Amino acid sequence: MNRDRSLRYRLAGIEIFAILLALLFLAPFYFVLVNSLKTLGEILVDAASLPEAYKFTNYSRVWDMIRFPTALRNSIVITAISVAGIVTISSMTAYRLVRRPTRFNNLLFLAFISSMIIPFQSVMLQLVRVTSILELRGDLLGIVVCYLGFGLALSVFLFHGFIKGVPLEIEEAAVMDGCSPYGVFWRIVFPLLKPIAVTVVILNTLWIWNDYLLPVLIIGSNKDLTTIPLAVTRFFGQYTKQWDLALAGLAMSVTPIVVLFLLLQKHIVEGIASGSVKG
Amino acid sequence: MTKRGGKSGEWLQQLVFVGPGLIAFSIIVLVPFLLGFYYSFTEWNGLDLNKAHWTGMDNLNRIFMRDDKFWAAFGFTLRFTAVTVLASNLLAFLLALMLTRALKTRNLLRTVFFVPNVIGGILLGYIWQFIFTKGFKTIGEMTGWSFFEQPWLGTAGTGFWGLVIVFVWQSAGYMMVIYIAALTGVPKDMLEAATIDGAGYWQSIRKVTLPLIMPAITVCLFLTISNAFKMFDLNLSLTKGGPGTSTQSLAYNIYAEALVNNRYGLGTAKAMLFFLAVSLIAVTQVWLTKRKEVEA
């Protein structure tokens, strides 16, 4: 049929346009990868051409210069512990806020939601002061506690919305069977929260992994805890215009989170869609 | 449900379930935020955190009377927010419209458009520094197009548009995901009914689709406005506020005041004004778009 044909052509046209746009989106990555394999001289002559020889010397040099293994380990440890803590604490808090809507708890929930609008800059200097007094600066525990504090609001909000839809009958049955309130939460309710927990994990992981200013303020002086964004920034501060090394460093720094995304993309995309619709 | 344990059991449960969250939230967010109201009226520097002395309205006077750079950063941030929010949402909506059609490469394309989003602003800024200064130069030499041959990041104008380009490139994919979820929820029969009534493609988008996806638009506008208004990482790694201070965002201006000039008190005062501005804009936007939401 004629109508079908024109529709097919239209779809093909849209597809070609979308693919071209996607290539444009990917172009920056092409520039990074291609030039990370060149010498600085080659880069300055022509930044678009393929390298003359595929050598990984830039990578091996910058690997040690930015102490990549240390930075990667720190990023993983800090992100993993913080996210695990956020999921545990915010799900417990949200559960209680839903099941016991006392005046205090309602007020607390309101405080959580309102706090989401506060820009980081509006608390960061006072936070430096508070964390110094509590001796939380400069170590792993300190940065994790900070991420717990900043990650709670959105996570409590997301769990709160989800728990409201969890039927009470299941819990009542468990109580009848002699289950303690803590047992009810951990054994009955928490497993039901898995879909929203995935969203909470993803949103917090992306944010914490890429965060820059908080680690600068809290662990900046402790070189053993340097995360990937800090290591890269320090490199750029020392070696300006050393693009051969810089691009290799950028390529390896970007890789872990991109690989993680590609592996989990289905969950990530669903998680983001469901996380935002709740708002 | 809680007959066992009685009152003391209730208290213990409240403590166990809410205690850790309440403590972390209080010491990290609540107390520092409230302290901000005090430190805004003090002279306080980063070298000796214990000493802050009350100076009354000095900081505010200084900001309102003699701090042109702060207001320049304010104007810059407003312009940046207006342009990026519009561009990012239009691009995202367009991508979502295309990628909800029956394309063969649909899933792959969705992935591609989303990828920039998982990389943080710091790394993206450095990557694009290279693209703008070296990549664009090469493309300019190859094509002869004057667009690429400008001194990218070297002037206030190219610095502004450079930040806009990277921000839109990064955020469009995220908003696309939200718009796709919303578009998938638009009932097919309503669109068909509009077509039967003689509505064209764009007309049915405007009259049927847009009103139905208003909740998603509210969310996307809220996210892009607040992210653009708070832009910092990208600013730091792409232009460092330069050339000069011509591309300083508000967040960057506050950072520089506090951590470069070591004026914590003044920085806090600016940061609290920043908070007021963010809240005002965000609340107004949500209020305006919420009014337009309809039921399917």
PDB file of N, CA and C in Angstrom, chain A residues 1-8:
ATOM      1  N   MET A   1       0.826  -1.216   0.000  1.00  0.00           N
ATOM      2  CA  MET A   1       0.000   0.000   0.000  1.00  0.00           C
ATOM      3  C   MET A   1       0.854   1.258   0.000  1.00  0.00           C
ATOM      4  N   ASN A   2       0.360   2.290  -0.617  1.00  0.00           N
ATOM      5  CA  ASN A   2       1.123   3.528  -0.743  1.00  0.00           C
ATOM      6  C   ASN A   2       1.445   4.160   0.602  1.00  0.00           C
ATOM      7  N   ARG A   3       0.425   4.167   1.472  1.00  0.00           N
ATOM      8  CA  ARG A   3       0.587   4.781   2.785  1.00  0.00           C
ATOM      9  C   ARG A   3       1.699   4.088   3.572  1.00  0.00           C
ATOM     10  N   ASP A   4       1.695   2.756   3.521  1.00  0.00           N
ATOM     11  CA  ASP A   4       2.721   1.988   4.209  1.00  0.00           C
ATOM     12  C   ASP A   4       4.109   2.348   3.707  1.00  0.00           C
ATOM     13  N   ARG A   5       4.223   2.471   2.360  1.00  0.00           N
ATOM     14  CA  ARG A   5       5.528   2.771   1.781  1.00  0.00           C
ATOM     15  C   ARG A   5       6.039   4.112   2.270  1.00  0.00           C
ATOM     16  N   SER A   6       5.173   5.127   2.240  1.00  0.00           N
ATOM     17  CA  SER A   6       5.640   6.455   2.645  1.00  0.00           C
ATOM     18  C   SER A   6       5.997   6.473   4.128  1.00  0.00           C
ATOM     19  N   LEU A   7       5.251   5.684   4.898  1.00  0.00           N
ATOM     20  CA  LEU A   7       5.569   5.594   6.319  1.00  0.00           C
ATOM     21  C   LEU A   7       6.935   4.944   6.503  1.00  0.00           C
ATOM     22  N   ARG A   8       7.191   3.895   5.698  1.00  0.00           N
ATOM     23  CA  ARG A   8       8.495   3.211   5.804  1.00  0.00           C
ATOM     24  C   ARG A   8       9.630   4.159   5.454  1.00  0.00           C
TER      25      ARG A   8
END
